[in-house]
DNA sequence: ACCTGAACACCGTTCAAGT
DNA sequence: ACCTGAACACCGTTCAAGT
């Protein structure tokens, strides 16, 4: 029994899992390499064996967050909701995925799943609409998640008292449905091609 | 002639203007209080006379960025483009406005202008659609702006060689038009109501 | 293969004190 | 009214060296 500083070794996966758990506890702003290292009982410099930079670590986390959205197409709206819920599953998840987008990791998976769902519904321009829906979902989820957190910590002007984040599900559904082209059901008359 | 360290005094406005110019030069990640102070030939602590925190300064910058979009309604698509272009006018402008949104500064103005444009076009649910379009524009602009910068510094996987950010204007117009409900122009044949 | 120890060049923020 | 000087508690990253 030597309870202190036993030489536990880590790999890329265990570091990422710890970082993801810490993200959920402290939020993106407080997710420092030094905090992650402390949680692993390791020096900060040890993390650079597993990841070349903090940016690379964050990109890996973003990838893990979106990886949970299922492949099989189950309707555009259901797919968009699955993506949103994956982002909501971790604190600041939406902001992390959004700000990591340039590296084309997790969001590429999300976009391809959306495009597939659109194709299955015979939507016109499934590629463009997939991109548009992803942009909308990321923007919406980031804003809503930020607002939720600001509310719960009483940091915002409190415009109205009651509705905080109420009606936002309505905005989400309206947005996704409009962007999908809403000609879905096989019985609906098709529109003219552009 | 005492060219060095002459006692130039600043107010809130001059600090914000300097910070905004610096943002455009170095980007959001490198916009530190110490850098802003150095540009003003002032100690970092001097900034805290004008702004209570960095967050407050950033919120002020976000407000200035969106303040440039005109009030008079000139169509939903034109309004959305004006917002996007205001975000593009400064490096990382979209990311800054998006991440400042919880404080409800600049984005409130953008949203109200959008809602007005929707009302002028007799759109149904102008409030909800205004919110949805703002979310889409912020998400879209943030992603495009990030990608533009990643491209120009050759830091991304380079999926295709040619089209970088090509077709994104198409995605933007498609998204805004779909979200607006597109029953607008008097001469265009209206589609069947849902 | 994985980690330590020490260093480098930075951060945001506070606060007494100056003018 | 606006700023300095000094301090506090942090950052990401590098690199030789250990095991």
Tab-separated table of C-alpha atoms (C1' of nucleotides) in Angstrom:
chain	number	residue	atom	x	y	z
A	1	UNK	CA	0.000	0.000	0.000
A	2	UNK	CA	1.706	3.126	-1.182
A	3	UNK	CA	-1.248	5.439	-1.715
A	4	UNK	CA	0.698	8.516	-2.815
A	5	UNK	CA	2.404	9.211	-6.120
A	6	UNK	CA	2.389	5.671	-7.415
A	7	UNK	CA	3.854	5.596	-10.902
A	8	UNK	CA	0.645	5.342	-12.947
A	9	UNK	CA	1.347	5.497	-16.668
A	10	UNK	CA	-1.046	6.961	-19.211
A	11	UNK	CA	-1.666	6.776	-22.930
A	12	UNK	CA	-3.365	9.142	-25.366
A	13	UNK	CA	-6.772	7.714	-24.639
A	14	UNK	CA	-6.608	7.988	-20.859
A	15	UNK	CA	-5.337	11.561	-21.086
A	16	UNK	CA	-8.184	12.521	-23.410
A	17	UNK	CA	-10.771	10.838	-21.194
A	18	UNK	CA	-9.518	12.686	-18.142
A	19	UNK	CA	-9.498	15.970	-20.020
A	20	UNK	CA	-13.050	15.405	-21.210
A	21	UNK	CA	-14.246	14.740	-17.674
A	22	UNK	CA	-12.430	17.831	-16.458
A	23	UNK	CA	-13.998	19.908	-19.232
A	24	UNK	CA	-17.405	18.940	-17.947
A	25	UNK	CA	-16.461	19.973	-14.423
A	26	UNK	CA	-14.677	23.282	-14.928
A	27	UNK	CA	-15.597	24.495	-18.417
A	28	UNK	CA	-13.454	25.375	-21.418
A	29	UNK	CA	-11.993	28.583	-19.967
A	30	UNK	CA	-10.527	26.732	-16.995
A	31	UNK	CA	-9.371	23.670	-18.896
A	32	UNK	CA	-5.634	24.233	-18.728
A	33	UNK	CA	-2.860	21.782	-19.482
A	34	UNK	CA	-1.658	22.230	-15.918
A	35	UNK	CA	-5.076	21.346	-14.506
A	36	UNK	CA	-5.313	18.268	-16.688
A	37	UNK	CA	-1.838	17.240	-15.605
A	38	UNK	CA	-2.694	17.750	-11.935
A	39	UNK	CA	-5.753	15.537	-12.301
A	40	UNK	CA	-3.521	12.797	-13.724
A	41	UNK	CA	-0.895	13.258	-10.984
A	42	UNK	CA	1.653	14.165	-13.583
A	43	UNK	CA	3.805	17.129	-14.540
A	44	UNK	CA	2.388	19.440	-17.245
A	45	UNK	CA	5.237	18.573	-19.558
A	46	UNK	CA	4.190	14.913	-19.498
A	47	UNK	CA	1.119	15.763	-21.585
A	48	UNK	CA	3.340	16.732	-24.495
A	49	UNK	CA	4.400	13.145	-24.876
A	50	UNK	CA	0.798	12.296	-25.847
A	51	UNK	CA	-0.261	15.470	-27.643
A	52	UNK	CA	1.843	17.903	-29.612
A	53	UNK	CA	-0.122	20.889	-28.324
A	54	UNK	CA	-3.192	21.948	-26.390
A	55	UNK	CA	-4.891	22.624	-29.705
A	56	UNK	CA	-4.391	19.002	-30.743
A	57	UNK	CA	-5.804	17.787	-27.443
A	58	UNK	CA	-8.868	20.018	-27.794
A	59	UNK	CA	-9.422	18.797	-31.342
A	60	UNK	CA	-9.363	15.231	-30.069
A	61	UNK	CA	-11.976	16.106	-27.445
A	62	UNK	CA	-14.186	17.739	-30.062
A	63	UNK	CA	-13.909	14.591	-32.128
A	64	UNK	CA	-14.981	12.438	-29.203
A	65	UNK	CA	-17.974	14.644	-28.496
A	66	UNK	CA	-19.412	14.402	-31.984
A	67	UNK	CA	-18.431	10.765	-32.489
A	68	UNK	CA	-21.429	9.737	-30.389
A	69	UNK	CA	-24.007	10.744	-32.993
A	70	UNK	CA	-25.321	7.586	-34.699
A	71	UNK	CA	-24.725	6.811	-38.379
A	72	UNK	CA	-27.995	5.278	-39.488
A	73	UNK	CA	-30.205	7.936	-40.976
A	74	UNK	CA	-33.298	8.575	-38.880
A	75	UNK	CA	-34.666	11.772	-40.335
A	76	UNK	CA	-33.036	15.183	-40.640
A	77	UNK	CA	-34.664	16.701	-37.571
A	78	UNK	CA	-33.817	13.688	-35.400
A	79	UNK	CA	-30.234	13.764	-36.674
A	80	UNK	CA	-29.883	17.474	-35.963
A	81	UNK	CA	-31.254	16.937	-32.473
A	82	UNK	CA	-28.792	14.103	-31.906
A	83	UNK	CA	-25.927	16.411	-32.853
A	84	UNK	CA	-27.227	19.180	-30.601
A	85	UNK	CA	-27.619	16.773	-27.701
A	86	UNK	CA	-24.106	15.447	-28.207
A	87	UNK	CA	-22.847	19.030	-27.930
A	88	UNK	CA	-24.953	19.606	-24.821
A	89	UNK	CA	-23.642	16.436	-23.181
A	90	UNK	CA	-20.468	18.229	-22.071
A	91	UNK	CA	-20.049	21.685	-20.611
A	92	UNK	CA	-19.040	24.113	-23.383
A	93	UNK	CA	-19.234	21.208	-25.827
A	94	UNK	CA	-20.740	23.350	-28.571
A	95	UNK	CA	-18.157	26.102	-28.221
A	96	UNK	CA	-15.351	23.556	-28.269
A	97	UNK	CA	-16.582	21.820	-31.420
A	98	UNK	CA	-17.293	25.120	-33.129
A	99	UNK	CA	-13.905	26.621	-32.381
A	100	UNK	CA	-12.165	23.441	-33.466
A	101	UNK	CA	-14.045	23.271	-36.760
A	102	UNK	CA	-11.226	24.717	-38.863
A	103	UNK	CA	-9.254	21.542	-38.242
A	104	UNK	CA	-12.112	19.597	-39.768
A	105	UNK	CA	-12.384	16.855	-37.196
A	106	UNK	CA	-15.620	16.075	-35.396
A	107	UNK	CA	-17.716	18.433	-37.441
A	108	UNK	CA	-16.905	16.510	-40.612
A	109	UNK	CA	-18.599	13.439	-39.161
A	110	UNK	CA	-21.610	15.471	-38.067
A	111	UNK	CA	-21.926	17.053	-41.490
A	112	UNK	CA	-21.729	13.738	-43.346
A	113	UNK	CA	-24.428	12.230	-41.144
A	114	UNK	CA	-26.646	15.239	-41.861
A	115	UNK	CA	-26.021	15.056	-45.577
A	116	UNK	CA	-26.912	11.366	-45.567
A	117	UNK	CA	-30.184	12.068	-43.798
A	118	UNK	CA	-30.995	14.753	-46.360
A	119	UNK	CA	-30.214	12.426	-49.241
A	120	UNK	CA	-32.476	9.766	-47.752
A	121	UNK	CA	-35.274	12.338	-47.816
A	122	UNK	CA	-34.559	13.328	-51.406
A	123	UNK	CA	-33.796	16.889	-50.424
A	124	UNK	CA	-32.418	19.172	-53.105
A	125	UNK	CA	-28.811	20.276	-52.636
A	126	UNK	CA	-28.114	17.862	-49.763
A	127	UNK	CA	-24.471	18.984	-49.494
A	128	UNK	CA	-25.300	22.667	-49.168
A	129	UNK	CA	-28.191	22.014	-46.841
A	130	UNK	CA	-26.058	19.710	-44.710
A	131	UNK	CA	-23.486	22.462	-44.331
A	132	UNK	CA	-26.152	25.066	-43.598
A	133	UNK	CA	-27.831	22.901	-40.960
A	134	UNK	CA	-24.504	22.151	-39.306
A	135	UNK	CA	-23.674	25.850	-39.183
A	136	UNK	CA	-27.063	26.617	-37.712
A	137	UNK	CA	-26.853	23.829	-35.118
A	138	UNK	CA	-23.364	24.856	-34.024
A	139	UNK	CA	-24.278	28.516	-33.763
A	140	UNK	CA	-27.548	27.833	-32.006
A	141	UNK	CA	-26.117	25.300	-29.560
A	142	UNK	CA	-23.176	27.533	-28.678
A	143	UNK	CA	-25.443	30.486	-27.941
A	144	UNK	CA	-27.974	28.455	-25.989
A	145	UNK	CA	-25.320	26.670	-23.969
A	146	UNK	CA	-23.646	29.953	-23.094
A	147	UNK	CA	-26.945	31.488	-22.105
A	148	UNK	CA	-27.844	28.509	-19.974
A	149	UNK	CA	-24.632	28.805	-18.052
A	150	UNK	CA	-24.881	32.578	-17.679
A	151	UNK	CA	-28.413	32.165	-16.359
A	152	UNK	CA	-27.604	29.501	-13.827
A	153	UNK	CA	-24.886	31.697	-12.372
A	154	UNK	CA	-27.000	34.823	-12.309
A	155	UNK	CA	-24.506	36.765	-14.420
A	156	UNK	CA	-26.824	38.253	-17.020
A	157	UNK	CA	-29.103	41.307	-17.172
A	158	UNK	CA	-32.220	39.156	-16.684
A	159	UNK	CA	-34.293	40.727	-19.445
A	160	UNK	CA	-37.414	38.730	-18.749
A	161	UNK	CA	-37.826	36.711	-15.600
A	162	UNK	CA	-39.547	33.566	-16.707
A	163	UNK	CA	-38.716	32.268	-20.133
A	164	UNK	CA	-34.947	31.819	-20.050
A	165	UNK	CA	-34.108	29.394	-22.858
A	166	UNK	CA	-37.837	28.783	-23.291
A	167	UNK	CA	-38.931	28.837	-26.905
A	168	UNK	CA	-35.443	27.920	-27.970
A	169	UNK	CA	-36.475	24.386	-28.830
A	170	UNK	CA	-39.084	25.987	-31.045
A	171	UNK	CA	-36.424	28.100	-32.761
A	172	UNK	CA	-34.265	25.013	-33.208
A	173	UNK	CA	-36.994	22.925	-34.812
A	174	UNK	CA	-38.130	25.791	-37.012
A	175	UNK	CA	-34.574	26.385	-38.173
A	176	UNK	CA	-33.722	22.792	-38.974
A	177	UNK	CA	-37.046	22.142	-40.699
A	178	UNK	CA	-36.767	25.264	-42.850
A	179	UNK	CA	-33.178	24.473	-43.813
A	180	UNK	CA	-34.043	20.857	-44.642
A	181	UNK	CA	-36.423	22.074	-47.342
A	182	UNK	CA	-39.420	20.362	-45.721
A	183	UNK	CA	-40.495	18.392	-48.768
A	184	UNK	CA	-39.761	15.166	-46.976
A	185	UNK	CA	-42.817	12.930	-47.016
A	186	UNK	CA	-43.046	10.773	-50.184
A	187	UNK	CA	-46.613	11.962	-50.803
A	188	UNK	CA	-45.676	15.663	-50.994
A	189	UNK	CA	-45.530	17.182	-54.500
A	190	UNK	CA	-41.882	17.880	-55.471
A	191	UNK	CA	-40.747	21.419	-56.257
A	192	UNK	CA	-39.106	22.505	-59.503
A	193	UNK	CA	-35.348	21.970	-59.683
A	194	UNK	CA	-33.196	25.106	-59.661
B	1	UNK	CA	10.271	67.869	-28.080
B	2	UNK	CA	10.091	65.004	-25.665
B	3	UNK	CA	9.253	62.146	-28.008
B	4	UNK	CA	9.332	59.363	-25.390
B	5	UNK	CA	6.750	58.569	-22.709
B	6	UNK	CA	4.813	61.790	-22.956
B	7	UNK	CA	1.833	61.639	-20.590
B	8	UNK	CA	-0.963	60.897	-23.076
B	9	UNK	CA	-4.239	60.312	-21.299
B	10	UNK	CA	-6.977	58.004	-22.555
B	11	UNK	CA	-10.673	57.480	-22.042
B	12	UNK	CA	-12.917	54.463	-22.546
B	13	UNK	CA	-13.429	55.225	-26.194
B	14	UNK	CA	-9.779	55.598	-27.141
B	15	UNK	CA	-8.918	52.372	-25.313
B	16	UNK	CA	-11.657	50.493	-27.142
B	17	UNK	CA	-10.619	51.914	-30.506
B	18	UNK	CA	-7.036	50.879	-29.953
B	19	UNK	CA	-8.098	47.415	-28.864
B	20	UNK	CA	-10.275	47.016	-31.949
B	21	UNK	CA	-7.402	47.980	-34.234
B	22	UNK	CA	-5.134	45.549	-32.406
B	23	UNK	CA	-7.713	42.778	-32.730
B	24	UNK	CA	-7.621	43.210	-36.477
B	25	UNK	CA	-3.831	42.971	-36.477
B	26	UNK	CA	-3.153	40.062	-34.132
B	27	UNK	CA	-6.421	38.163	-33.760
B	28	UNK	CA	-8.486	37.280	-30.713
B	29	UNK	CA	-6.071	34.718	-29.288
B	30	UNK	CA	-3.265	37.275	-29.073
B	31	UNK	CA	-5.385	40.183	-27.883
B	32	UNK	CA	-4.125	40.443	-24.333
B	33	UNK	CA	-4.611	43.270	-21.872
B	34	UNK	CA	-0.837	43.639	-21.753
B	35	UNK	CA	-0.606	44.001	-25.521
B	36	UNK	CA	-3.374	46.586	-25.570
B	37	UNK	CA	-1.635	48.475	-22.785
B	38	UNK	CA	1.689	48.374	-24.606
B	39	UNK	CA	0.080	49.821	-27.723
B	40	UNK	CA	-1.238	52.707	-25.614
B	41	UNK	CA	2.137	53.222	-23.892
B	42	UNK	CA	0.549	52.494	-20.586
B	43	UNK	CA	0.849	49.933	-17.812
B	44	UNK	CA	-1.597	46.992	-17.973
B	45	UNK	CA	-3.209	48.058	-14.734
B	46	UNK	CA	-4.192	51.382	-16.316
B	47	UNK	CA	-6.792	49.580	-18.432
B	48	UNK	CA	-8.744	48.669	-15.323
B	49	UNK	CA	-9.571	52.301	-14.768
B	50	UNK	CA	-11.609	52.206	-18.001
B	51	UNK	CA	-12.926	48.640	-17.976
B	52	UNK	CA	-13.720	46.424	-15.032
B	53	UNK	CA	-12.398	43.336	-16.784
B	54	UNK	CA	-11.176	41.968	-20.088
B	55	UNK	CA	-14.601	40.436	-20.597
B	56	UNK	CA	-16.200	43.872	-20.381
B	57	UNK	CA	-13.724	45.271	-22.883
B	58	UNK	CA	-14.398	42.411	-25.311
B	59	UNK	CA	-18.146	42.920	-24.964
B	60	UNK	CA	-17.670	46.567	-25.853
B	61	UNK	CA	-15.702	45.582	-28.961
B	62	UNK	CA	-18.420	43.143	-29.987
B	63	UNK	CA	-20.936	45.917	-29.596
B	64	UNK	CA	-18.920	48.239	-31.832
B	65	UNK	CA	-18.585	45.570	-34.503
B	66	UNK	CA	-22.313	44.962	-34.857
B	67	UNK	CA	-23.282	48.599	-34.334
B	68	UNK	CA	-22.316	49.300	-37.944
B	69	UNK	CA	-25.240	47.386	-39.434
B	70	UNK	CA	-27.858	49.898	-40.626
B	71	UNK	CA	-31.319	50.199	-39.088
B	72	UNK	CA	-33.575	50.816	-42.070
B	73	UNK	CA	-35.009	47.570	-43.303
B	74	UNK	CA	-33.714	46.644	-46.744
B	75	UNK	CA	-34.791	43.021	-47.087
B	76	UNK	CA	-33.944	40.030	-44.949
B	77	UNK	CA	-31.162	38.714	-47.161
B	78	UNK	CA	-29.504	42.129	-47.480
B	79	UNK	CA	-29.740	42.600	-43.713
B	80	UNK	CA	-28.215	39.210	-43.025
B	81	UNK	CA	-25.404	39.979	-45.451
B	82	UNK	CA	-24.801	43.316	-43.741
B	83	UNK	CA	-24.452	41.525	-40.395
B	84	UNK	CA	-22.102	38.939	-41.879
B	85	UNK	CA	-19.981	41.631	-43.487
B	86	UNK	CA	-19.789	43.580	-40.233
B	87	UNK	CA	-18.450	40.404	-38.578
B	88	UNK	CA	-15.962	39.902	-41.411
B	89	UNK	CA	-14.735	43.497	-41.159
B	90	UNK	CA	-12.463	42.611	-38.231
B	91	UNK	CA	-10.268	39.588	-37.744
B	92	UNK	CA	-12.092	37.018	-35.585
B	93	UNK	CA	-15.054	39.394	-35.484
B	94	UNK	CA	-17.594	36.589	-35.745
B	95	UNK	CA	-15.995	34.531	-32.991
B	96	UNK	CA	-15.833	37.570	-30.735
B	97	UNK	CA	-19.478	38.497	-31.202
B	98	UNK	CA	-20.591	34.895	-30.853
B	99	UNK	CA	-18.665	34.260	-27.659
B	100	UNK	CA	-19.876	37.538	-26.192
B	101	UNK	CA	-23.498	36.816	-27.001
B	102	UNK	CA	-24.443	35.653	-23.510
B	103	UNK	CA	-23.979	39.216	-22.301
B	104	UNK	CA	-26.585	40.289	-24.834
B	105	UNK	CA	-24.802	43.266	-26.269
B	106	UNK	CA	-24.169	43.663	-29.983
B	107	UNK	CA	-26.138	40.618	-30.986
B	108	UNK	CA	-29.312	42.140	-29.561
B	109	UNK	CA	-29.052	44.969	-32.069
B	110	UNK	CA	-28.398	42.550	-34.922
B	111	UNK	CA	-31.374	40.427	-33.934
B	112	UNK	CA	-33.766	43.366	-33.712
B	113	UNK	CA	-32.726	44.604	-37.159
B	114	UNK	CA	-33.357	41.127	-38.552
B	115	UNK	CA	-36.728	40.857	-36.865
B	116	UNK	CA	-37.723	44.234	-38.289
B	117	UNK	CA	-36.786	43.160	-41.799
B	118	UNK	CA	-38.856	39.993	-41.362
B	119	UNK	CA	-41.836	41.966	-40.126
B	120	UNK	CA	-41.603	44.284	-43.131
B	121	UNK	CA	-41.841	41.203	-45.334
B	122	UNK	CA	-44.841	39.840	-43.443
B	123	UNK	CA	-42.950	36.718	-42.462
B	124	UNK	CA	-44.656	34.390	-40.021
B	125	UNK	CA	-43.024	34.142	-36.577
B	126	UNK	CA	-40.626	37.050	-37.148
B	127	UNK	CA	-39.192	36.773	-33.629
B	128	UNK	CA	-38.344	33.101	-33.937
B	129	UNK	CA	-37.040	33.494	-37.462
B	130	UNK	CA	-34.948	36.477	-36.441
B	131	UNK	CA	-33.342	34.422	-33.715
B	132	UNK	CA	-32.814	31.458	-36.038
B	133	UNK	CA	-31.232	33.610	-38.752
B	134	UNK	CA	-28.943	35.295	-36.238
B	135	UNK	CA	-27.830	31.905	-34.905
B	136	UNK	CA	-27.184	30.692	-38.431
B	137	UNK	CA	-25.277	33.828	-39.445
B	138	UNK	CA	-23.103	33.735	-36.330
B	139	UNK	CA	-22.344	30.031	-36.698
B	140	UNK	CA	-21.712	30.300	-40.407
B	141	UNK	CA	-19.553	33.424	-40.189
B	142	UNK	CA	-17.476	32.015	-37.350
B	143	UNK	CA	-16.768	28.808	-39.246
B	144	UNK	CA	-16.028	30.544	-42.541
B	145	UNK	CA	-13.791	33.127	-40.924
B	146	UNK	CA	-11.827	30.445	-39.103
B	147	UNK	CA	-11.453	28.442	-42.271
B	148	UNK	CA	-10.336	31.475	-44.232
B	149	UNK	CA	-7.595	32.157	-41.749
B	150	UNK	CA	-6.530	28.517	-41.519
B	151	UNK	CA	-6.316	28.380	-45.298
B	152	UNK	CA	-4.300	31.527	-45.716
B	153	UNK	CA	-1.729	30.208	-43.267
B	154	UNK	CA	-1.626	26.747	-44.790
B	155	UNK	CA	-2.488	25.041	-41.529
B	156	UNK	CA	-5.253	22.734	-42.680
B	157	UNK	CA	-5.382	19.278	-44.321
B	158	UNK	CA	-6.222	20.826	-47.722
B	159	UNK	CA	-9.068	18.484	-48.655
B	160	UNK	CA	-9.596	19.859	-52.138
B	161	UNK	CA	-7.143	22.221	-53.723
B	162	UNK	CA	-9.295	24.736	-55.508
B	163	UNK	CA	-12.585	25.599	-53.924
B	164	UNK	CA	-11.614	26.762	-50.433
B	165	UNK	CA	-14.548	28.810	-49.132
B	166	UNK	CA	-16.061	28.575	-52.609
B	167	UNK	CA	-19.734	27.726	-52.523
B	168	UNK	CA	-19.995	29.200	-49.062
B	169	UNK	CA	-21.815	32.252	-50.317
B	170	UNK	CA	-24.282	29.837	-51.852
B	171	UNK	CA	-24.725	28.081	-48.493
B	172	UNK	CA	-25.214	31.436	-46.802
B	173	UNK	CA	-27.892	32.648	-49.216
B	174	UNK	CA	-29.659	29.292	-49.183
B	175	UNK	CA	-29.673	29.266	-45.390
B	176	UNK	CA	-30.955	32.804	-44.907
B	177	UNK	CA	-33.596	32.469	-47.609
B	178	UNK	CA	-34.885	29.184	-46.230
B	179	UNK	CA	-35.015	30.542	-42.685
B	180	UNK	CA	-36.781	33.719	-43.807
B	181	UNK	CA	-39.664	31.673	-45.167
B	182	UNK	CA	-39.159	33.142	-48.666
B	183	UNK	CA	-42.720	34.349	-49.274
B	184	UNK	CA	-41.352	37.827	-49.787
B	185	UNK	CA	-41.040	39.377	-53.227
B	186	UNK	CA	-44.347	40.659	-54.677
B	187	UNK	CA	-43.517	39.553	-58.245
B	188	UNK	CA	-42.220	36.079	-57.421
B	189	UNK	CA	-44.798	33.284	-57.650
B	190	UNK	CA	-45.579	32.267	-54.062
B	191	UNK	CA	-45.256	28.646	-53.002
B	192	UNK	CA	-47.998	26.723	-51.284
B	193	UNK	CA	-48.250	27.395	-47.563
B	194	UNK	CA	-47.328	24.489	-45.315
C	1	DA	C1'	7.696	4.295	-23.613
C	2	DC	C1'	6.621	7.664	-20.495
C	3	DC	C1'	7.762	11.010	-17.091
C	4	DT	C1'	10.418	14.737	-14.050
C	5	DG	C1'	12.515	19.295	-13.130
C	6	DA	C1'	13.571	23.454	-14.365
C	7	DA	C1'	13.247	27.100	-17.125
C	8	DC	C1'	11.205	30.782	-20.614
C	9	DA	C1'	8.069	33.983	-22.005
C	10	DC	C1'	3.947	35.009	-21.139
C	11	DC	C1'	-1.182	35.815	-18.845
C	12	DG	C1'	-5.504	38.690	-15.963
C	13	DT	C1'	-6.166	41.199	-11.925
C	14	DT	C1'	-5.529	43.899	-7.507
C	15	DC	C1'	-4.101	47.713	-4.937
C	16	DA	C1'	-1.530	51.145	-2.726
C	17	DA	C1'	0.498	55.142	-4.235
C	18	DG	C1'	1.467	58.897	-7.296
C	19	DT	C1'	0.038	63.347	-10.233
D	1	DA	C1'	-9.393	61.725	-13.434
D	2	DC	C1'	-6.022	58.729	-14.871
D	3	DC	C1'	-1.821	56.275	-14.270
D	4	DT	C1'	2.527	53.708	-12.076
D	5	DG	C1'	4.898	49.893	-9.676
D	6	DA	C1'	4.891	45.906	-7.660
D	7	DA	C1'	2.965	41.882	-6.598
D	8	DC	C1'	-0.086	37.370	-6.887
D	9	DA	C1'	-1.563	33.391	-8.947
D	10	DC	C1'	-1.614	31.657	-12.927
D	11	DC	C1'	-0.646	30.175	-18.312
D	12	DG	C1'	1.522	26.962	-22.817
D	13	DT	C1'	5.669	25.011	-24.246
D	14	DT	C1'	10.566	23.232	-24.528
D	15	DC	C1'	14.168	20.261	-23.339
D	16	DA	C1'	17.653	17.826	-21.049
D	17	DA	C1'	17.589	14.154	-18.063
D	18	DG	C1'	15.750	10.253	-15.635
D	19	DT	C1'	13.516	5.223	-15.390
